[in-house]
Amino acid sequence: MNQTLQVQTMVPPFPFLCHTILMYSAPRNEAKKKLTGFASLFPKQPKGRKTAAGEAAPQQSDTLLPWRQHQSANGLRRQKRDWVIPPINVPENSRGPFPQQLVRIRSDKDKEIHIRYSITGVGADQPPMEVFSIDPVSGRMYVTRPMDREERASYHLRAHAVDMNGNKVENPIDLYIYVIDMNDNRPEFINQVYNGSVDEGSKPGTYVMTVTANDADDSTTANGMVRYRIVTQTPQSPSQNMFTINSETGDIVTVAAGLDREKVQQYIVIVQATDMEGNLNYGLSNTATAIITVTDVNDNPPEFTTSTYSGEVPENRVEVVVANLTVMDRDQPHSPNWNAIYRIISGDPSGHFTIRTDPVTNEGMVTVVKAVDYEMNRAFMLTVMVSNQAPLASGIQMSFQSTAGVTISVTDVNEAPYFPTNHKLIRLEEGVPTGTVLTTFSAVDPDRFMQQAVRYSKLSDPANWLNINATNGQITTAAVLDRESDYIKNNVYEATFLAADNGIPPASGTGTLQIYLIDINDNAPELLPKEAQICEKPNLNVINITAADADIDPNVGPFVFELPSVPSAVRKNWTITRLNGDYAQLSLRIMYLEAGVYDVPIIVTDSGNPPLYNTSVIKVKVCPCDENGDCTTIGAVAAAGLGTGAIIAILICIIILLTMVLLFVVWMKRREKERHTKQLLIDPEDDVRDNILKYDEEGGGEEDQDYDLSQLQQPETMDHVLNKTPGVRRVDERPIGAEPQYPIRPVIPHPGDIGDFINEGLRAADNDPTAPPYDSLLVFDYEGSAPGTRTDDYLNDWGPRFKKLADMYGGGEED
């Protein structure tokens, strides 16, 4: 027989709250049916359950018996099986009073022992703390403050039952508490202002933008279901309903045709979002602003403001703006739909002009890029077309006003004469005589419609070899042209000439004449080297000789080297052996030649037509040589022409010179020593260095005329000083008493001891007890009265040195 647990239920003060549960110790399936039946009891008060005798059972309290009974009627113990407790629903934003009871939890063992109840989990002993509480004795669970579903939508708690010693009596059970949503949040737009754009001329149904609003309430209920609508549209042109919005998604699309940026550039649309599925009576609303910009399309072709333009340009000028072409375009300024592109369709086959677009004004600037010639074209008739960077929109045609004509007149200016052949090259042999006519270098004046004369002059003639006729440009030689001159570069001489007309203003042009000089054999060869050395015995070494010729082939080598027949000693002592066309060897013919320097003449002949020869002298040093064929040191001296006597004489001169230098040094040392000894003999009193010079003391100025000047002189007696009250004395009187002893300094201080000398004087002054204060009148010394009477007659005698000046400027008694 199953035992029944009694559960009292009651309706709590919270609406929509169901938490009264009656549990049986019957099988699980039957118990679940009972639980489900009790879940539908609210909001009515449950009736008492009938007993077996048909009597109504008393009303039950809100008590949960989540734990099974452990003892059956026959005394057998059942195995525990946990129950699944249905969730507890709590509405948010309750106004109290708090705490409010949610449910009571109890165990069937509370009749046997004292049981303590507790709950754990988020909202109890975990943050947020103490949202729920439980009476540990009665098991009543309370909510302590209003709930906010947007803060937390559910709570998971665990209920515990322990005895007074803390021992677990029952297994913990799970309690799920759900916060019921209420419509307490308005929809909030993600942005308060939305910006979108749509092309002008768009068809109805064109997507523009999407606005989005979020509602913090439960989106699965009407509280969080948002719907959109357009409240107002500004301006209402060309229609008051140009746009519509999808009530669920917030997509804004066009609903009417006629969008024209040139008429309306921007629309302002107020959008409203309402929850409760858009019910304006019960739902909460919010608004946002959608700014829709009508973007430009190229639906307006550019048009010239006039059909013809004109301009004027001087000839031979480039990068000159001739005319400005103005256009009108109603599309968006400074956009590809507005920016103009100009093209010359006809009238300029040679490409003299181009049209550039001013980026600010969009005007077309007709510019000369290739110089025009008045003598060739006096005027141009151009046909130009204008278009945009972006192509025209579909269905838009070019306007006939997109084409215009431009007339450009060319003005004549004085052009400079020019040389048709510049640079002009002529060829001739060097050495032509002075006055020879070389060529005529004339210029052409392009001004065919002006009667002008051209005059010629030299602009650059480095060697001053040429003359030019000022009238016809005939060039003649003013000197002999020499190909070997330094002014010649690669056989070419270059001169520049000036041609100037007499126009207003005058114009001039330059031309360059290049003269290629053909070489003639006008330079004899020169022997190389000019000096050499050779051993005094033959067959040890030889001298290699060659020649240099300022001419060029064929007026140079091969060269012919030969010794002259006069003097005969040359061919007797020397011989020449030919190596090739440019080189030969000079060597000794005899077995021995005394060391020395010999001038050996050699005749060198070139291969020109006619050939030229030159007798050159080579200085050959003949010297004794070592086994390697090199001149020895003594041999080199001997070869220089110095004998043994000369060498000895040179050595004696060197020794004498060294002796004189030594004697001079000794004399200087002795003189320095004598000067030092003389200084030691000078009386220290006569040495004016580092001494204080004593001068006569004079009286004060005008401000101290009341002073008794006699006090400045040596008094005849010292009684008035000795009888003066102690402690009262003048600062300018000589102190009475023992003079301070100053340290004796050296008679002649060395410059290196000047610092020590100054420091010693400073210490002596600091230690002087009779020294007056630093800001007082200091008495350096007292000389006493001057003996006798001194006259100034000695000033009349100027002495023998100044006798001349005395005669000129000296005054007599009459002066």
Coordinates of N, CA and C in Angstrom, one line a residue, residues 410-559:
V410 N 46.8 84.6 -86.8 CA 48.3 84.6 -86.5 C 48.8 85.9 -86.9
T411 N 49.6 86.5 -85.9 CA 50.2 87.8 -86.2 C 51.7 87.6 -86.5
D412 N 52.1 88.5 -87.4 CA 53.5 88.4 -87.9 C 54.4 89.1 -86.9
V413 N 55.6 88.5 -86.6 CA 56.6 89.1 -85.8 C 58.0 89.0 -86.5
N414 N 58.9 89.8 -86.1 CA 60.2 89.8 -86.8 C 61.0 88.6 -86.3
E415 N 61.3 87.7 -87.3 CA 62.0 86.4 -87.0 C 63.4 86.6 -87.3
A416 N 64.2 85.8 -86.5 CA 65.7 85.9 -86.7 C 66.1 85.2 -87.9
P417 N 67.2 85.8 -88.6 CA 67.7 85.0 -89.7 C 68.3 83.7 -89.2
Y418 N 68.4 82.7 -90.1 CA 68.9 81.4 -89.8 C 69.8 80.9 -90.9
F419 N 70.8 80.1 -90.5 CA 71.7 79.5 -91.5 C 71.1 78.2 -91.9
P420 N 70.9 78.0 -93.2 CA 70.3 76.8 -93.7 C 71.1 75.5 -93.3
T421 N 72.4 75.6 -93.5 CA 73.3 74.5 -93.1 C 74.1 74.9 -91.8
N422 N 73.6 74.4 -90.8 CA 74.2 74.7 -89.5 C 74.2 73.4 -88.7
H423 N 75.4 72.8 -88.5 CA 76.8 73.3 -88.7 C 77.3 73.0 -90.1
K424 N 78.0 73.9 -90.7 CA 78.6 73.8 -92.0 C 80.0 73.3 -91.9
L425 N 80.3 72.2 -92.7 CA 81.7 71.6 -92.7 C 82.3 71.8 -94.0
I426 N 83.6 72.3 -94.0 CA 84.4 72.4 -95.2 C 85.7 71.7 -94.9
R427 N 86.4 71.2 -96.0 CA 87.7 70.5 -95.8 C 88.8 71.3 -96.7
L428 N 90.0 71.5 -96.1 CA 91.1 72.1 -96.8 C 92.4 71.7 -96.1
E429 N 93.5 71.9 -96.8 CA 94.8 71.6 -96.2 C 95.2 72.8 -95.3
E430 N 96.0 72.4 -94.3 CA 96.5 73.4 -93.4 C 97.6 74.2 -94.2
G431 N 97.8 75.4 -93.6 CA 98.9 76.2 -94.1 C 98.5 77.0 -95.3
V432 N 97.2 77.2 -95.6 CA 96.8 78.0 -96.8 C 97.2 79.4 -96.4
P433 N 97.6 80.3 -97.4 CA 98.1 81.6 -97.1 C 97.0 82.5 -96.6
T434 N 97.4 83.6 -96.0 CA 96.4 84.6 -95.5 C 95.7 85.2 -96.6
G435 N 94.4 85.4 -96.4 CA 93.5 86.1 -97.4 C 92.8 85.1 -98.3
T436 N 93.0 83.8 -98.1 CA 92.4 82.8 -99.0 C 90.9 82.7 -98.7
V437 N 90.1 82.7 -99.7 CA 88.6 82.6 -99.6 C 88.3 81.2 -99.3
L438 N 87.6 80.9 -98.2 CA 87.3 79.5 -97.8 C 85.9 79.2 -98.3
T439 N 84.9 80.0 -98.0 CA 83.5 79.7 -98.4 C 82.6 80.9 -98.1
T440 N 81.4 80.8 -98.5 CA 80.4 81.8 -98.2 C 79.4 81.2 -97.2
F441 N 79.3 81.8 -96.1 CA 78.4 81.3 -95.0 C 77.3 82.3 -94.8
S442 N 76.2 82.1 -95.6 CA 75.1 83.1 -95.6 C 73.9 82.6 -94.9
A443 N 73.1 83.5 -94.4 CA 71.8 83.2 -93.6 C 70.6 83.6 -94.5
V444 N 69.5 83.1 -94.1 CA 68.2 83.4 -94.7 C 67.3 84.1 -93.7
D445 N 66.6 85.2 -94.2 CA 65.6 85.8 -93.3 C 64.2 85.3 -93.6
P446 N 63.6 84.7 -92.7 CA 62.3 84.1 -92.9 C 61.1 85.1 -93.2
D447 N 61.4 86.3 -92.8 CA 60.3 87.3 -93.0 C 60.3 87.8 -94.5
R448 N 59.4 87.0 -95.2 CA 59.4 87.3 -96.7 C 58.6 88.6 -97.0
F449 N 57.7 88.9 -96.0 CA 56.9 90.1 -96.3 C 57.5 91.4 -95.7
M450 N 58.7 91.3 -95.2 CA 59.4 92.5 -94.7 C 60.7 92.7 -95.5
Q451 N 61.0 93.9 -95.8 CA 62.2 94.2 -96.6 C 63.3 94.6 -95.5
Q452 N 64.1 93.6 -95.3 CA 65.2 93.8 -94.3 C 66.5 93.3 -94.8
A453 N 67.6 93.9 -94.3 CA 69.0 93.6 -94.6 C 69.6 92.8 -93.5
V454 N 70.5 91.8 -93.9 CA 71.2 91.0 -92.9 C 72.6 91.3 -92.9
R455 N 73.2 91.5 -91.7 CA 74.6 91.8 -91.5 C 75.2 90.6 -90.7
Y456 N 76.6 90.4 -91.1 CA 77.3 89.3 -90.5 C 78.4 89.8 -89.6
S457 N 78.7 89.0 -88.6 CA 79.9 89.3 -87.8 C 80.3 88.0 -87.1
K458 N 81.6 88.1 -86.5 CA 82.1 86.9 -85.8 C 81.6 86.9 -84.4
L459 N 81.2 85.8 -84.0 CA 80.8 85.6 -82.6 C 81.8 84.8 -81.8
S460 N 82.5 83.9 -82.4 CA 83.5 83.1 -81.7 C 84.5 82.6 -82.8
D461 N 85.8 83.1 -82.6 CA 86.9 82.6 -83.4 C 88.1 82.5 -82.5
P462 N 88.3 81.3 -81.9 CA 89.3 81.2 -80.8 C 90.7 81.6 -81.2
A463 N 91.1 81.2 -82.4 CA 92.5 81.5 -82.8 C 92.6 82.8 -83.7
N464 N 91.4 83.4 -83.9 CA 91.4 84.6 -84.7 C 92.0 84.4 -86.1
W465 N 91.6 83.3 -86.7 CA 92.2 82.9 -88.0 C 91.3 83.3 -89.2
L466 N 90.0 83.8 -88.9 CA 89.1 84.0 -90.0 C 88.5 85.4 -90.0
N467 N 88.1 85.8 -91.2 CA 87.3 87.1 -91.4 C 86.1 86.8 -92.1
I468 N 85.0 87.6 -91.9 CA 83.7 87.4 -92.6 C 83.3 88.7 -93.2
N469 N 82.8 88.7 -94.4 CA 82.3 89.9 -95.0 C 80.9 90.2 -94.4
A470 N 80.8 91.4 -93.9 CA 79.6 91.8 -93.2 C 78.3 91.8 -94.1
T471 N 78.5 91.9 -95.4 CA 77.4 92.0 -96.3 C 76.9 90.7 -96.9
N472 N 77.9 89.9 -97.4 CA 77.5 88.7 -98.1 C 77.9 87.4 -97.3
G473 N 78.7 87.5 -96.2 CA 79.0 86.3 -95.4 C 80.2 85.5 -96.0
Q474 N 81.0 86.2 -96.9 CA 82.2 85.4 -97.4 C 83.3 85.4 -96.3
I475 N 83.8 84.2 -96.2 CA 84.8 83.9 -95.1 C 86.2 83.7 -95.8
T476 N 87.2 84.5 -95.2 CA 88.5 84.4 -95.7 C 89.4 84.2 -94.5
T477 N 90.7 83.7 -94.8 CA 91.7 83.5 -93.7 C 92.3 84.8 -93.3
A478 N 92.5 84.9 -92.0 CA 93.3 86.1 -91.5 C 94.6 85.7 -91.0
A479 N 94.9 84.4 -90.9 CA 96.2 83.9 -90.5 C 96.3 82.5 -91.1
V480 N 97.6 81.9 -91.0 CA 97.8 80.6 -91.5 C 97.2 79.5 -90.5
L481 N 96.4 78.6 -91.1 CA 95.7 77.6 -90.3 C 96.7 76.5 -90.0
D482 N 96.9 76.1 -88.8 CA 97.8 75.1 -88.4 C 97.1 74.0 -87.7
R483 N 97.2 72.8 -88.3 CA 96.4 71.6 -87.8 C 97.0 71.2 -86.4
E484 N 98.3 71.5 -86.2 CA 98.9 71.1 -84.9 C 98.6 72.1 -83.8
S485 N 97.8 73.1 -84.0 CA 97.5 74.1 -83.0 C 96.7 73.5 -81.9
D486 N 96.8 74.1 -80.7 CA 95.9 73.7 -79.5 C 94.5 74.0 -79.8
Y487 N 94.1 74.8 -80.7 CA 92.7 75.1 -81.0 C 92.0 74.1 -81.8
I488 N 92.8 73.1 -82.3 CA 92.2 72.1 -83.2 C 91.9 70.9 -82.3
K489 N 90.6 70.4 -82.5 CA 90.1 69.2 -81.8 C 89.7 68.2 -82.9
N490 N 90.5 67.1 -82.9 CA 90.2 66.0 -83.9 C 90.3 66.5 -85.3
N491 N 91.3 67.4 -85.6 CA 91.6 67.9 -86.9 C 90.5 69.0 -87.3
V492 N 89.6 69.4 -86.4 CA 88.5 70.3 -86.8 C 88.7 71.6 -86.0
Y493 N 88.6 72.7 -86.8 CA 88.6 74.0 -86.2 C 87.1 74.6 -86.3
E494 N 86.6 75.1 -85.2 CA 85.2 75.5 -85.1 C 85.1 77.0 -84.8
A495 N 84.3 77.7 -85.6 CA 84.0 79.2 -85.4 C 82.5 79.4 -85.5
T496 N 82.1 80.4 -84.8 CA 80.6 80.8 -84.8 C 80.4 82.2 -85.3
F497 N 79.4 82.3 -86.1 CA 79.1 83.6 -86.7 C 77.7 84.0 -86.4
L498 N 77.5 85.4 -86.5 CA 76.2 86.0 -86.1 C 75.6 86.7 -87.3
A499 N 74.3 86.4 -87.6 CA 73.6 87.1 -88.7 C 72.4 87.8 -88.0
A500 N 72.4 89.2 -88.2 CA 71.4 90.0 -87.6 C 70.7 90.9 -88.6
D501 N 69.3 91.0 -88.5 CA 68.6 91.9 -89.4 C 68.4 93.2 -88.8
N502 N 67.8 94.1 -89.6 CA 67.5 95.5 -89.1 C 66.1 95.7 -88.8
G503 N 65.4 94.7 -88.4 CA 64.0 94.8 -88.1 C 63.8 95.5 -86.7
I504 N 62.5 95.7 -86.4 CA 62.1 96.3 -85.1 C 61.3 95.3 -84.3
P505 N 61.8 94.8 -83.2 CA 63.2 94.9 -82.7 C 64.1 94.0 -83.6
P506 N 65.4 94.3 -83.6 CA 66.3 93.5 -84.4 C 66.3 92.0 -83.9
A507 N 66.6 91.1 -84.8 CA 66.6 89.7 -84.5 C 67.9 89.2 -85.1
S508 N 68.5 88.2 -84.4 CA 69.7 87.6 -84.9 C 69.7 86.1 -84.7
G509 N 70.5 85.4 -85.5 CA 70.7 84.0 -85.4 C 72.2 83.7 -85.5
T510 N 72.6 82.5 -85.1 CA 74.0 82.1 -85.1 C 74.1 80.8 -86.0
G511 N 75.3 80.7 -86.5 CA 75.7 79.6 -87.3 C 77.1 79.2 -87.0
T512 N 77.4 77.9 -87.1 CA 78.7 77.3 -86.7 C 79.4 76.8 -88.0
L513 N 80.6 77.2 -88.2 CA 81.4 76.7 -89.4 C 82.5 75.8 -88.8
Q514 N 82.6 74.6 -89.4 CA 83.6 73.6 -89.0 C 84.6 73.4 -90.2
I515 N 85.9 73.6 -89.9 CA 86.9 73.5 -90.9 C 87.7 72.3 -90.6
Y516 N 87.7 71.3 -91.5 CA 88.5 70.1 -91.3 C 89.8 70.3 -92.0
L517 N 90.9 70.3 -91.2 CA 92.2 70.6 -91.8 C 92.9 69.3 -92.2
I518 N 93.4 69.2 -93.4 CA 94.1 68.1 -93.9 C 95.6 68.3 -93.6
D519 N 96.2 67.3 -93.0 CA 97.6 67.4 -92.6 C 98.6 67.4 -93.8
I520 N 99.6 68.3 -93.6 CA 100.7 68.3 -94.6 C 102.0 68.1 -93.7
N521 N 103.1 67.7 -94.3 CA 104.3 67.4 -93.6 C 105.0 68.7 -93.3
D522 N 104.6 69.4 -92.2 CA 105.3 70.6 -91.9 C 105.9 70.6 -90.5
N523 N 106.1 69.4 -90.0 CA 106.8 69.3 -88.7 C 107.8 68.2 -88.7
A524 N 109.1 68.5 -88.4 CA 110.2 67.6 -88.4 C 110.1 66.7 -87.1
P525 N 110.5 65.5 -87.2 CA 110.5 64.6 -86.0 C 111.5 65.1 -84.9
E526 N 111.2 64.7 -83.7 CA 112.0 65.0 -82.5 C 112.4 63.7 -81.9
L527 N 113.8 63.7 -81.5 CA 114.3 62.4 -80.9 C 113.9 62.3 -79.5
L528 N 113.6 61.1 -79.1 CA 113.3 60.7 -77.7 C 114.1 59.5 -77.3
P529 N 114.6 59.5 -76.1 CA 114.6 60.5 -75.1 C 115.7 61.5 -75.3
K530 N 115.7 62.5 -74.4 CA 116.7 63.6 -74.5 C 117.9 63.3 -73.7
E531 N 117.8 62.4 -72.7 CA 118.9 62.0 -71.9 C 118.9 60.5 -71.7
A532 N 120.1 59.9 -71.5 CA 120.2 58.5 -71.2 C 121.5 58.2 -70.6
Q533 N 121.7 57.0 -70.1 CA 123.0 56.6 -69.5 C 123.4 55.2 -70.0
I534 N 124.7 55.0 -70.1 CA 125.2 53.7 -70.6 C 126.5 53.4 -69.9
C535 N 126.8 52.1 -69.9 CA 128.1 51.7 -69.2 C 129.3 52.0 -70.1
E536 N 130.4 52.2 -69.4 CA 131.6 52.6 -70.2 C 132.2 51.5 -71.0
K537 N 131.7 50.2 -70.8 CA 132.1 49.1 -71.6 C 130.9 48.6 -72.4
P538 N 131.2 48.3 -73.6 CA 130.0 47.9 -74.5 C 129.5 46.5 -74.1
N539 N 128.5 46.1 -74.8 CA 127.8 44.8 -74.7 C 127.2 44.6 -73.3
L540 N 127.1 45.6 -72.5 CA 126.4 45.5 -71.2 C 125.0 46.1 -71.3
N541 N 124.8 47.2 -71.9 CA 123.5 47.7 -72.1 C 123.5 48.7 -73.3
V542 N 122.3 49.0 -73.9 CA 122.2 49.9 -75.0 C 121.1 50.9 -74.7
I543 N 121.0 51.9 -75.5 CA 120.0 53.0 -75.4 C 118.9 52.8 -76.5
N544 N 117.6 52.6 -76.1 CA 116.6 52.6 -77.1 C 116.1 54.0 -77.4
I545 N 116.1 54.3 -78.6 CA 115.7 55.7 -79.1 C 114.5 55.6 -80.0
T546 N 113.6 56.6 -80.0 CA 112.5 56.7 -81.0 C 112.3 58.2 -81.3
A547 N 111.2 58.5 -82.0 CA 111.0 59.9 -82.4 C 109.6 60.2 -82.3
A548 N 109.3 61.5 -82.1 CA 107.9 62.0 -82.0 C 107.7 63.1 -83.1
D549 N 106.5 63.0 -83.7 CA 106.2 63.9 -84.9 C 104.8 64.4 -84.7
A550 N 104.7 65.8 -84.7 CA 103.4 66.4 -84.5 C 102.4 66.1 -85.7
D551 N 102.9 65.7 -86.8 CA 102.0 65.4 -87.9 C 101.4 64.0 -87.7
I552 N 100.5 63.7 -88.6 CA 99.8 62.4 -88.6 C 100.2 61.6 -89.8
D553 N 99.8 60.4 -89.8 CA 100.0 59.5 -90.9 C 99.5 60.1 -92.2
P554 N 100.2 60.1 -93.3 CA 101.5 59.3 -93.6 C 102.7 60.2 -93.4
N555 N 102.6 61.3 -92.7 CA 103.7 62.2 -92.6 C 104.6 61.9 -91.3
V556 N 104.5 60.7 -90.8 CA 105.3 60.4 -89.6 C 106.2 59.2 -89.9
G557 N 106.2 58.2 -89.1 CA 107.1 57.0 -89.4 C 106.7 56.2 -90.6
P558 N 107.6 55.3 -91.0 CA 108.8 54.9 -90.3 C 109.9 56.0 -90.4
F559 N 110.7 56.1 -89.3 CA 111.7 57.0 -89.2 C 113.1 56.4 -89.6

